[in-house]
mmCIF file of C-alpha atoms in Angstrom:
data_model
loop_
_atom_site.group_PDB
_atom_site.id
_atom_site.type_symbol
_atom_site.label_atom_id
_atom_site.label_comp_id
_atom_site.label_asym_id
_atom_site.label_seq_id
_atom_site.Cartn_x
_atom_site.Cartn_y
_atom_site.Cartn_z
ATOM 1 C CA MET A 12 2.640 17.048 13.236
ATOM 2 C CA GLN A 13 -0.916 17.475 11.945
ATOM 3 C CA TRP A 14 -3.486 14.841 12.877
ATOM 4 C CA TYR A 15 -4.476 14.156 9.278
ATOM 5 C CA VAL A 16 -0.873 13.242 8.433
ATOM 6 C CA VAL A 17 -0.794 10.709 11.265
ATOM 7 C CA ALA A 18 -4.248 9.426 10.269
ATOM 8 C CA SER A 19 -3.076 8.938 6.670
ATOM 9 C CA LEU A 20 0.016 7.040 7.824
ATOM 10 C CA LEU A 21 -2.187 4.883 10.058
ATOM 11 C CA THR A 22 -4.446 4.090 7.097
ATOM 12 C CA ILE A 23 -1.488 3.031 4.947
ATOM 13 C CA LEU A 24 0.128 0.894 7.668
ATOM 14 C CA THR A 25 -3.148 -0.732 8.688
ATOM 15 C CA SER A 26 -4.015 -1.585 5.095
ATOM 16 C CA SER A 27 -0.601 -3.182 4.560
ATOM 17 C CA GLN A 28 -0.937 -5.186 7.783
ATOM 18 C CA GLY A 29 -3.258 -7.806 6.334
ATOM 19 C CA ILE A 30 -1.270 -7.967 3.103
ATOM 20 C CA LEU A 31 2.037 -8.528 4.933
ATOM 21 C CA THR A 32 0.433 -11.154 7.160
ATOM 22 C CA THR A 33 -0.812 -13.012 4.076
ATOM 23 C CA LEU A 34 2.610 -12.774 2.425
ATOM 24 C CA SER A 35 4.249 -14.180 5.576
ATOM 25 C CA GLN A 36 2.327 -17.441 5.149
ATOM 26 C CA SER A 37 3.936 -20.497 3.632
ATOM 27 C CA ASN A 38 1.755 -23.094 1.882
ATOM 28 C CA GLY A 39 -1.357 -21.593 3.444
ATOM 29 C CA GLY A 40 -0.022 -21.646 7.008
ATOM 30 C CA TYR A 41 2.445 -20.027 9.378
ATOM 31 C CA LYS A 42 5.877 -21.507 9.997
ATOM 32 C CA TYR A 43 6.185 -19.274 13.046
ATOM 33 C CA ASP A 44 4.071 -19.039 16.179
ATOM 34 C CA TYR A 45 1.678 -16.202 15.418
ATOM 35 C CA ALA A 46 1.127 -15.543 19.152
ATOM 36 C CA THR A 47 4.718 -14.289 19.377
ATOM 37 C CA VAL A 48 4.031 -11.429 16.924
ATOM 38 C CA PRO A 49 1.881 -9.282 19.286
ATOM 39 C CA PHE A 50 4.385 -9.848 22.104
ATOM 40 C CA LEU A 51 7.334 -8.678 19.993
ATOM 41 C CA ALA A 52 5.265 -5.732 18.716
ATOM 42 C CA GLU A 53 4.590 -4.664 22.327
ATOM 43 C CA VAL A 54 8.309 -4.952 23.124
ATOM 44 C CA PHE A 55 9.134 -2.882 20.042
ATOM 45 C CA LYS A 56 6.664 -0.149 21.071
ATOM 46 C CA LEU A 57 8.039 -0.200 24.615
ATOM 47 C CA ILE A 58 11.648 0.186 23.441
ATOM 48 C CA VAL A 59 10.811 3.018 21.021
ATOM 49 C CA SER A 60 8.752 4.857 23.654
ATOM 50 C CA ALA A 61 11.490 4.421 26.277
ATOM 51 C CA ILE A 62 14.129 5.858 23.926
ATOM 52 C CA LEU A 63 11.937 8.837 23.040
ATOM 53 C CA LEU A 64 11.174 9.406 26.734
ATOM 54 C CA TRP A 65 14.897 9.302 27.562
ATOM 55 C CA ARG A 66 15.574 11.912 24.891
ATOM 56 C CA GLU A 67 12.716 14.049 26.198
ATOM 57 C CA CYS A 68 14.063 13.862 29.764
ATOM 58 C CA LYS A 69 17.392 15.321 28.635
ATOM 59 C CA ARG A 70 15.653 18.521 27.561
ATOM 60 C CA SER A 71 14.736 21.444 29.772
ATOM 61 C CA PRO A 72 12.215 21.605 31.295
ATOM 62 C CA PRO A 73 11.777 17.850 31.864
ATOM 63 C CA PRO A 74 8.476 16.257 30.836
ATOM 64 C CA LYS A 75 5.671 15.757 33.302
ATOM 65 C CA MET A 76 5.447 12.181 34.602
ATOM 66 C CA THR A 77 2.854 11.119 37.162
ATOM 67 C CA THR A 78 4.246 8.196 39.158
ATOM 68 C CA GLU A 79 1.549 7.849 41.802
ATOM 69 C CA TRP A 80 0.135 4.350 42.108
ATOM 70 C CA LYS A 81 -3.465 5.542 41.790
ATOM 71 C CA SER A 82 -2.564 6.768 38.307
ATOM 72 C CA VAL A 83 -0.298 3.901 37.226
ATOM 73 C CA ARG A 84 -2.846 1.239 38.236
ATOM 74 C CA LEU A 85 -5.234 2.462 35.522
ATOM 75 C CA TYR A 86 -2.913 1.474 32.668
ATOM 76 C CA PRO A 87 -3.368 -2.341 32.806
ATOM 77 C CA ILE A 88 -7.111 -1.942 32.191
ATOM 78 C CA PRO A 89 -6.896 -1.538 28.359
ATOM 79 C CA SER A 90 -4.795 -4.718 28.160
ATOM 80 C CA ILE A 91 -7.354 -6.560 30.280
ATOM 81 C CA ILE A 92 -10.198 -5.357 28.045
ATOM 82 C CA TYR A 93 -8.329 -6.408 24.900
ATOM 83 C CA LEU A 94 -7.589 -9.803 26.485
ATOM 84 C CA ILE A 95 -11.304 -10.351 27.138
ATOM 85 C CA HIS A 96 -12.096 -9.043 23.650
ATOM 86 C CA ASN A 97 -9.758 -11.557 22.006
ATOM 87 C CA ASN A 98 -11.406 -14.441 23.850
ATOM 88 C CA VAL A 99 -14.867 -13.178 22.859
ATOM 89 C CA GLN A 100 -13.668 -13.042 19.250
ATOM 90 C CA PHE A 101 -12.722 -16.713 19.287
ATOM 91 C CA ALA A 102 -16.018 -17.597 20.973
ATOM 92 C CA THR A 103 -17.956 -15.649 18.323
ATOM 93 C CA LEU A 104 -16.240 -17.526 15.490
ATOM 94 C CA THR A 105 -17.524 -20.824 16.908
ATOM 95 C CA TYR A 106 -21.100 -19.690 16.119
ATOM 96 C CA VAL A 107 -20.737 -17.593 12.939
ATOM 97 C CA ASP A 108 -18.657 -17.853 9.778
ATOM 98 C CA THR A 109 -15.826 -15.479 8.934
ATOM 99 C CA SER A 110 -17.794 -13.267 6.526
ATOM 100 C CA THR A 111 -20.617 -12.780 9.043
ATOM 101 C CA TYR A 112 -18.072 -11.977 11.754
ATOM 102 C CA GLN A 113 -16.407 -9.342 9.567
ATOM 103 C CA ILE A 114 -19.727 -7.679 8.818
ATOM 104 C CA MET A 115 -20.725 -7.651 12.508
ATOM 105 C CA GLY A 116 -17.343 -6.130 13.294
ATOM 106 C CA ASN A 117 -18.557 -2.899 11.691
ATOM 107 C CA LEU A 118 -20.816 -2.415 14.695
ATOM 108 C CA LYS A 119 -17.768 -1.083 16.555
ATOM 109 C CA ILE A 120 -18.005 2.074 14.417
ATOM 110 C CA VAL A 121 -21.359 2.930 15.958
ATOM 111 C CA THR A 122 -20.541 1.639 19.459
ATOM 112 C CA THR A 123 -17.347 3.731 19.502
ATOM 113 C CA ALA A 124 -19.358 6.856 18.692
ATOM 114 C CA LEU A 125 -21.922 6.027 21.395
ATOM 115 C CA LEU A 126 -19.291 5.437 24.101
ATOM 116 C CA PHE A 127 -17.394 8.469 22.835
ATOM 117 C CA ARG A 128 -20.516 10.530 23.561
ATOM 118 C CA LEU A 129 -21.519 8.848 26.833
ATOM 119 C CA PHE A 130 -18.183 8.513 28.651
ATOM 120 C CA LEU A 131 -16.070 11.305 27.197
ATOM 121 C CA LYS A 132 -19.019 13.744 26.965
ATOM 122 C CA ARG A 133 -18.013 14.714 23.433
ATOM 123 C CA LYS A 134 -20.908 16.214 21.514
ATOM 124 C CA LEU A 135 -21.450 15.281 17.880
ATOM 125 C CA SER A 136 -23.643 17.209 15.465
ATOM 126 C CA ASN A 137 -26.540 15.594 13.634
ATOM 127 C CA LEU A 138 -24.495 15.612 10.422
ATOM 128 C CA GLN A 139 -21.634 13.821 12.175
ATOM 129 C CA TRP A 140 -23.994 11.144 13.530
ATOM 130 C CA MET A 141 -25.330 10.647 10.017
ATOM 131 C CA ALA A 142 -21.758 10.405 8.714
ATOM 132 C CA ILE A 143 -20.869 7.711 11.262
ATOM 133 C CA VAL A 144 -23.932 5.650 10.334
ATOM 134 C CA LEU A 145 -23.024 6.056 6.651
ATOM 135 C CA LEU A 146 -19.497 4.861 7.409
ATOM 136 C CA ALA A 147 -20.859 1.684 9.018
ATOM 137 C CA VAL A 148 -23.218 1.158 6.077
ATOM 138 C CA GLY A 149 -20.445 1.753 3.554
ATOM 139 C CA THR A 150 -17.971 -0.666 5.128
ATOM 140 C CA THR A 151 -20.694 -3.294 5.496
ATOM 141 C CA THR A 152 -21.805 -2.875 1.880
ATOM 142 C CA SER A 153 -18.244 -3.366 0.648
ATOM 143 C CA GLN A 154 -18.030 -6.691 2.504
ATOM 144 C CA VAL A 155 -21.361 -8.169 1.440
ATOM 145 C CA LYS A 156 -20.985 -10.689 -1.332
ATOM 146 C CA GLY A 157 -23.386 -11.277 -4.172
ATOM 147 C CA CYS A 158 -26.824 -12.449 -3.077
ATOM 148 C CA GLY A 159 -26.581 -15.366 -5.438
ATOM 149 C CA GLU A 160 -23.786 -16.904 -3.379
ATOM 150 C CA SER A 161 -24.445 -19.410 -0.634
ATOM 151 C CA SER A 162 -22.500 -17.365 1.909
ATOM 152 C CA CYS A 163 -25.113 -14.626 1.672
ATOM 153 C CA ASP A 164 -27.722 -17.005 3.093
ATOM 154 C CA SER A 165 -25.583 -17.686 6.164
ATOM 155 C CA LEU A 166 -25.612 -14.030 7.211
ATOM 156 C CA PHE A 167 -28.893 -14.377 9.120
ATOM 157 C CA SER A 168 -28.820 -18.120 9.788
ATOM 158 C CA SER A 169 -26.352 -18.195 12.677
ATOM 159 C CA PRO A 170 -27.409 -18.956 16.278
ATOM 160 C CA ILE A 171 -28.501 -16.049 18.424
ATOM 161 C CA GLN A 172 -25.462 -16.596 20.653
ATOM 162 C CA GLY A 173 -23.205 -15.635 17.741
ATOM 163 C CA TYR A 174 -24.933 -12.293 17.230
ATOM 164 C CA MET A 175 -24.917 -11.542 20.957
ATOM 165 C CA LEU A 176 -21.198 -12.305 21.200
ATOM 166 C CA GLY A 177 -20.573 -10.208 18.076
ATOM 167 C CA MET A 178 -22.289 -7.237 19.691
ATOM 168 C CA LEU A 179 -20.297 -7.801 22.880
ATOM 169 C CA SER A 180 -17.080 -7.910 20.862
ATOM 170 C CA ALA A 181 -17.955 -4.584 19.204
ATOM 171 C CA CYS A 182 -18.713 -3.000 22.584
ATOM 172 C CA LEU A 183 -15.460 -4.262 24.122
ATOM 173 C CA SER A 184 -13.411 -2.983 21.184
ATOM 174 C CA ALA A 185 -15.049 0.436 21.486
ATOM 175 C CA LEU A 186 -14.649 0.461 25.264
ATOM 176 C CA ALA A 187 -10.925 -0.269 25.021
ATOM 177 C CA GLY A 188 -10.423 2.566 22.550
ATOM 178 C CA VAL A 189 -12.499 5.104 24.486
ATOM 179 C CA TYR A 190 -10.850 4.195 27.789
ATOM 180 C CA THR A 191 -7.394 4.526 26.226
ATOM 181 C CA GLU A 192 -8.303 8.007 25.002
ATOM 182 C CA PHE A 193 -9.495 8.867 28.509
ATOM 183 C CA LEU A 194 -6.128 7.744 29.920
ATOM 184 C CA MET A 195 -4.112 9.706 27.386
ATOM 185 C CA LYS A 196 -6.044 12.934 27.941
ATOM 186 C CA LYS A 197 -6.770 12.852 31.664
ATOM 187 C CA ASN A 198 -3.585 14.800 32.447
ATOM 188 C CA ASN A 199 -0.690 16.557 30.765
ATOM 189 C CA ASP A 200 1.784 13.708 31.190
ATOM 190 C CA SER A 201 4.314 13.055 28.454
ATOM 191 C CA LEU A 202 2.945 10.903 25.646
ATOM 192 C CA TYR A 203 6.047 8.714 25.800
ATOM 193 C CA TRP A 204 5.692 8.186 29.554
ATOM 194 C CA GLN A 205 2.089 7.136 29.048
ATOM 195 C CA ASN A 206 3.164 4.803 26.247
ATOM 196 C CA VAL A 207 5.824 3.216 28.450
ATOM 197 C CA GLN A 208 3.164 2.386 31.028
ATOM 198 C CA LEU A 209 0.685 1.071 28.446
ATOM 199 C CA TYR A 210 3.175 -1.092 26.588
ATOM 200 C CA THR A 211 4.820 -2.440 29.730
ATOM 201 C CA PHE A 212 1.530 -3.958 30.802
ATOM 202 C CA GLY A 213 0.786 -4.942 27.207
ATOM 203 C CA ALA A 214 4.039 -6.903 27.016
ATOM 204 C CA ILE A 215 3.339 -8.542 30.390
ATOM 205 C CA PHE A 216 -0.135 -9.704 29.336
ATOM 206 C CA ASN A 217 1.098 -11.007 25.975
ATOM 207 C CA LEU A 218 3.905 -12.857 27.757
ATOM 208 C CA ALA A 219 1.331 -14.368 30.105
ATOM 209 C CA ARG A 220 -0.579 -15.616 27.078
ATOM 210 C CA LEU A 221 2.548 -17.344 25.711
ATOM 211 C CA VAL A 222 3.123 -19.053 29.066
ATOM 212 C CA PHE A 223 -0.529 -20.102 29.205
ATOM 213 C CA ASP A 224 -0.241 -21.584 25.704
ATOM 214 C CA ASP A 225 2.740 -23.605 26.936
ATOM 215 C CA PHE A 226 0.714 -25.145 29.744
ATOM 216 C CA ARG A 227 -2.341 -25.699 27.560
ATOM 217 C CA SER A 228 -0.328 -27.571 24.915
ATOM 218 C CA GLY A 229 1.565 -29.595 27.505
ATOM 219 C CA PHE A 230 4.872 -28.068 26.330
ATOM 220 C CA ASP A 231 4.630 -30.047 23.071
ATOM 221 C CA LYS A 232 6.131 -27.137 21.131
ATOM 222 C CA GLY A 233 8.728 -26.355 23.764
ATOM 223 C CA LEU A 234 8.969 -23.322 25.998
ATOM 224 C CA TRP A 235 7.864 -19.963 24.665
ATOM 225 C CA TRP A 236 11.378 -18.503 24.350
ATOM 226 C CA GLN A 237 12.462 -21.509 22.282
ATOM 227 C CA ARG A 238 9.907 -20.691 19.575
ATOM 228 C CA LEU A 239 10.073 -16.901 19.929
ATOM 229 C CA PHE A 240 11.986 -16.360 16.659
ATOM 230 C CA TYR A 241 11.449 -19.790 15.111
ATOM 231 C CA GLY A 242 10.367 -19.640 11.472
ATOM 232 C CA TYR A 243 10.752 -15.862 11.257
ATOM 233 C CA SER A 244 11.495 -14.367 7.850
ATOM 234 C CA ILE A 245 12.011 -10.818 6.628
ATOM 235 C CA THR A 246 8.283 -10.588 5.920
ATOM 236 C CA THR A 247 7.473 -11.742 9.457
ATOM 237 C CA TRP A 248 9.680 -9.033 10.918
ATOM 238 C CA MET A 249 7.906 -6.526 8.687
ATOM 239 C CA VAL A 250 4.617 -7.702 10.222
ATOM 240 C CA VAL A 251 6.042 -7.075 13.715
ATOM 241 C CA LEU A 252 7.353 -3.615 12.810
ATOM 242 C CA ASN A 253 4.100 -2.761 11.064
ATOM 243 C CA LEU A 254 1.994 -3.803 14.057
ATOM 244 C CA GLY A 255 4.259 -1.895 16.446
ATOM 245 C CA SER A 256 4.319 1.265 14.346
ATOM 246 C CA THR A 257 0.538 1.148 14.005
ATOM 247 C CA GLY A 258 0.189 1.049 17.789
ATOM 248 C CA LEU A 259 2.448 4.079 18.206
ATOM 249 C CA LEU A 260 0.399 6.059 15.693
ATOM 250 C CA VAL A 261 -2.838 5.087 17.429
ATOM 251 C CA SER A 262 -1.529 6.310 20.778
ATOM 252 C CA TRP A 263 -0.608 9.646 19.152
ATOM 253 C CA LEU A 264 -4.147 9.976 17.787
ATOM 254 C CA MET A 265 -5.611 9.110 21.183
ATOM 255 C CA LYS A 266 -3.533 11.901 22.739
ATOM 256 C CA TYR A 267 -3.931 14.655 20.164
ATOM 257 C CA ALA A 268 -7.011 13.674 18.132
ATOM 258 C CA ASP A 269 -9.781 11.241 19.099
ATOM 259 C CA ASN A 270 -11.318 7.799 18.581
ATOM 260 C CA ILE A 271 -13.478 8.886 15.660
ATOM 261 C CA VAL A 272 -10.386 9.822 13.637
ATOM 262 C CA LYS A 273 -8.959 6.379 14.402
ATOM 263 C CA VAL A 274 -12.207 4.698 13.349
ATOM 264 C CA TYR A 275 -12.156 6.514 10.007
ATOM 265 C CA SER A 276 -8.485 5.632 9.485
ATOM 266 C CA THR A 277 -8.989 1.926 10.119
ATOM 267 C CA SER A 278 -12.199 1.830 8.042
ATOM 268 C CA MET A 279 -10.498 3.474 5.081
ATOM 269 C CA ALA A 280 -7.593 1.072 5.548
ATOM 270 C CA MET A 281 -9.965 -1.879 5.158
ATOM 271 C CA LEU A 282 -11.244 -0.479 1.871
ATOM 272 C CA LEU A 283 -7.692 0.246 0.693
ATOM 273 C CA THR A 284 -6.706 -3.342 1.525
ATOM 274 C CA MET A 285 -9.542 -4.686 -0.607
ATOM 275 C CA VAL A 286 -8.525 -2.467 -3.517
ATOM 276 C CA LEU A 287 -4.860 -3.494 -3.256
ATOM 277 C CA SER A 288 -5.892 -7.146 -3.070
ATOM 278 C CA VAL A 289 -7.344 -6.792 -6.568
ATOM 279 C CA PHE A 290 -3.820 -6.244 -7.909
ATOM 280 C CA LEU A 291 -1.832 -8.417 -5.497
ATOM 281 C CA PHE A 292 -3.997 -11.496 -4.917
ATOM 282 C CA ASP A 293 -6.351 -11.606 -7.940
ATOM 283 C CA PHE A 294 -9.247 -10.494 -5.762
ATOM 284 C CA LYS A 295 -12.318 -9.903 -7.923
ATOM 285 C CA PRO A 296 -13.904 -6.495 -7.268
ATOM 286 C CA THR A 297 -17.663 -6.370 -6.828
ATOM 287 C CA VAL A 298 -20.312 -3.723 -7.324
ATOM 288 C CA GLN A 299 -20.767 -3.725 -3.548
ATOM 289 C CA LEU A 300 -17.108 -2.754 -3.099
ATOM 290 C CA PHE A 301 -17.420 0.277 -5.370
ATOM 291 C CA LEU A 302 -20.691 1.333 -3.747
ATOM 292 C CA GLY A 303 -19.139 0.945 -0.286
ATOM 293 C CA ILE A 304 -16.166 3.112 -1.244
ATOM 294 C CA ILE A 305 -18.471 5.859 -2.555
ATOM 295 C CA VAL A 306 -20.597 5.806 0.611
ATOM 296 C CA CYS A 307 -17.493 5.919 2.843
ATOM 297 C CA MET A 308 -16.079 8.877 0.892
ATOM 298 C CA MET A 309 -19.372 10.713 1.367
ATOM 299 C CA SER A 310 -19.242 9.907 5.082
ATOM 300 C CA LEU A 311 -15.668 11.191 5.347
ATOM 301 C CA HIS A 312 -16.645 14.484 3.724
ATOM 302 C CA MET A 313 -19.776 14.857 5.862
ATOM 303 C CA TYR A 314 -17.918 14.348 9.142
ATOM 304 C CA PHE A 315 -14.834 16.513 8.638
ATOM 305 C CA ALA A 316 -15.967 19.197 6.199
ATOM 306 C CA PRO A 317 -17.171 22.548 7.625
ATOM 307 C CA PRO A 318 -20.973 22.631 7.927
ATOM 308 C CA THR A 319 -21.168 25.685 5.674
ATOM 309 C CA THR A 320 -19.834 23.595 2.772
ATOM 310 C CA LEU A 321 -22.509 20.949 3.295
ATOM 311 C CA VAL A 322 -25.618 23.132 3.663
ATOM 312 C CA ASP A 323 -26.618 25.979 1.355
ATOM 313 C CA LEU A 324 -28.027 28.773 3.496
ATOM 314 C CA PRO A 325 -30.924 30.702 1.896
ATOM 315 C CA LEU A 326 -30.262 34.316 0.942
ATOM 316 C CA THR A 327 -33.346 35.514 2.795
ATOM 317 C CA ILE A 328 -31.558 34.998 6.112
ATOM 318 C CA LYS A 329 -29.029 37.701 5.270
ATOM 319 C CA ALA A 330 -31.747 40.092 4.132
ATOM 320 C CA ALA A 331 -33.828 39.659 7.300
ATOM 321 C CA PRO A 332 -31.908 42.112 9.553
ATOM 322 C CA GLU A 333 -32.127 44.871 6.934
ATOM 323 C CA SER A 334 -35.906 44.555 6.674
ATOM 324 C CA THR A 335 -36.168 44.639 10.468
ATOM 325 C CA VAL A 336 -34.250 47.923 10.607
ATOM 326 C CA GLU A 337 -36.453 49.474 7.950
ATOM 327 C CA VAL A 338 -39.610 48.573 9.861
ATOM 328 C CA SER A 339 -38.308 50.096 13.096
ATOM 329 C CA VAL A 340 -37.401 53.317 11.297
ATOM 330 C CA ASP A 341 -40.840 53.528 9.787
ATOM 331 C CA ARG A 342 -42.404 53.084 13.212
ATOM 332 C CA LYS A 343 -40.306 55.920 14.668
ATOM 333 C CA THR A 344 -41.252 58.160 11.768
ATOM 334 C CA ASP A 345 -44.940 57.425 12.265
ATOM 335 C CA SER A 346 -44.717 58.185 15.974
ATOM 336 C CA ARG A 347 -43.074 61.556 15.329
ATOM 337 C CA ALA A 348 -45.751 62.473 12.751
ATOM 338 C CA SER A 349 -48.562 61.636 15.166
ATOM 339 C CA SER A 350 -46.999 63.824 17.879
#
């Protein structure tokens, strides 16, 4: 399967994620425990990966699977980073409003590219760096509201702690993605075997969060397994399947493409969500949204298009070798005449 097909599917699923989550609400709230959704999504990804690994093991030759502890012990680290990232997210929202948090979230585009270069030693051209900056500018522009609104004034009025935590959140998100790509590409292990390890630890950490919520609430809502499927509807199950399928596509991109492709997919998904919201939720489009979409399209073309289609090379470069040959011939002719 080509990477751009997977990236397109990821864009569509990610854009529908927010829409399905909104549709799963009832009277502005959730009848179900939203913390159970990531846990069930991890279980879904684990089951799918285990089935695909079982099918792969029945073939000849069998897939490569590294079972040494020094390799397996690296797979809980992404879950730990995401756990810290989620807590930093909640801490950030205590200092800044939602719109400011969303705008600061675009910093992860740039931080992902920086960590991508520093830790994975992947070189990016000057045009690609410019494209990544344009992508961050485009997504930010699409989220900025009109300057006449009061929310625009709050963008730079939050405490310094909020901005510091927002930057930390962007760095942690980028670090988790870059480290996951490092894990997926460090050897030739089967993708499904790597997924089984990742999602096993992911399910364990999400289960630990449910147990912690039980103790923190004093078991007022009952034990976690008693509310695991409580309040679930067809739309809620679609949210679970969507979240799980998105994770499987991301792991494929981490194995066979890279983090930058994932960043573009999720950024385009955000813009697609805003466009679909115009038709589904009476969202009013703004000039900033259209400008942001144009800038992001330019960024997409700049990053993935061949450099020869972006820069017009002058014709004099092609003519230069011919003139050089003519000069050398003239010099040889002059030398023979003098002799």
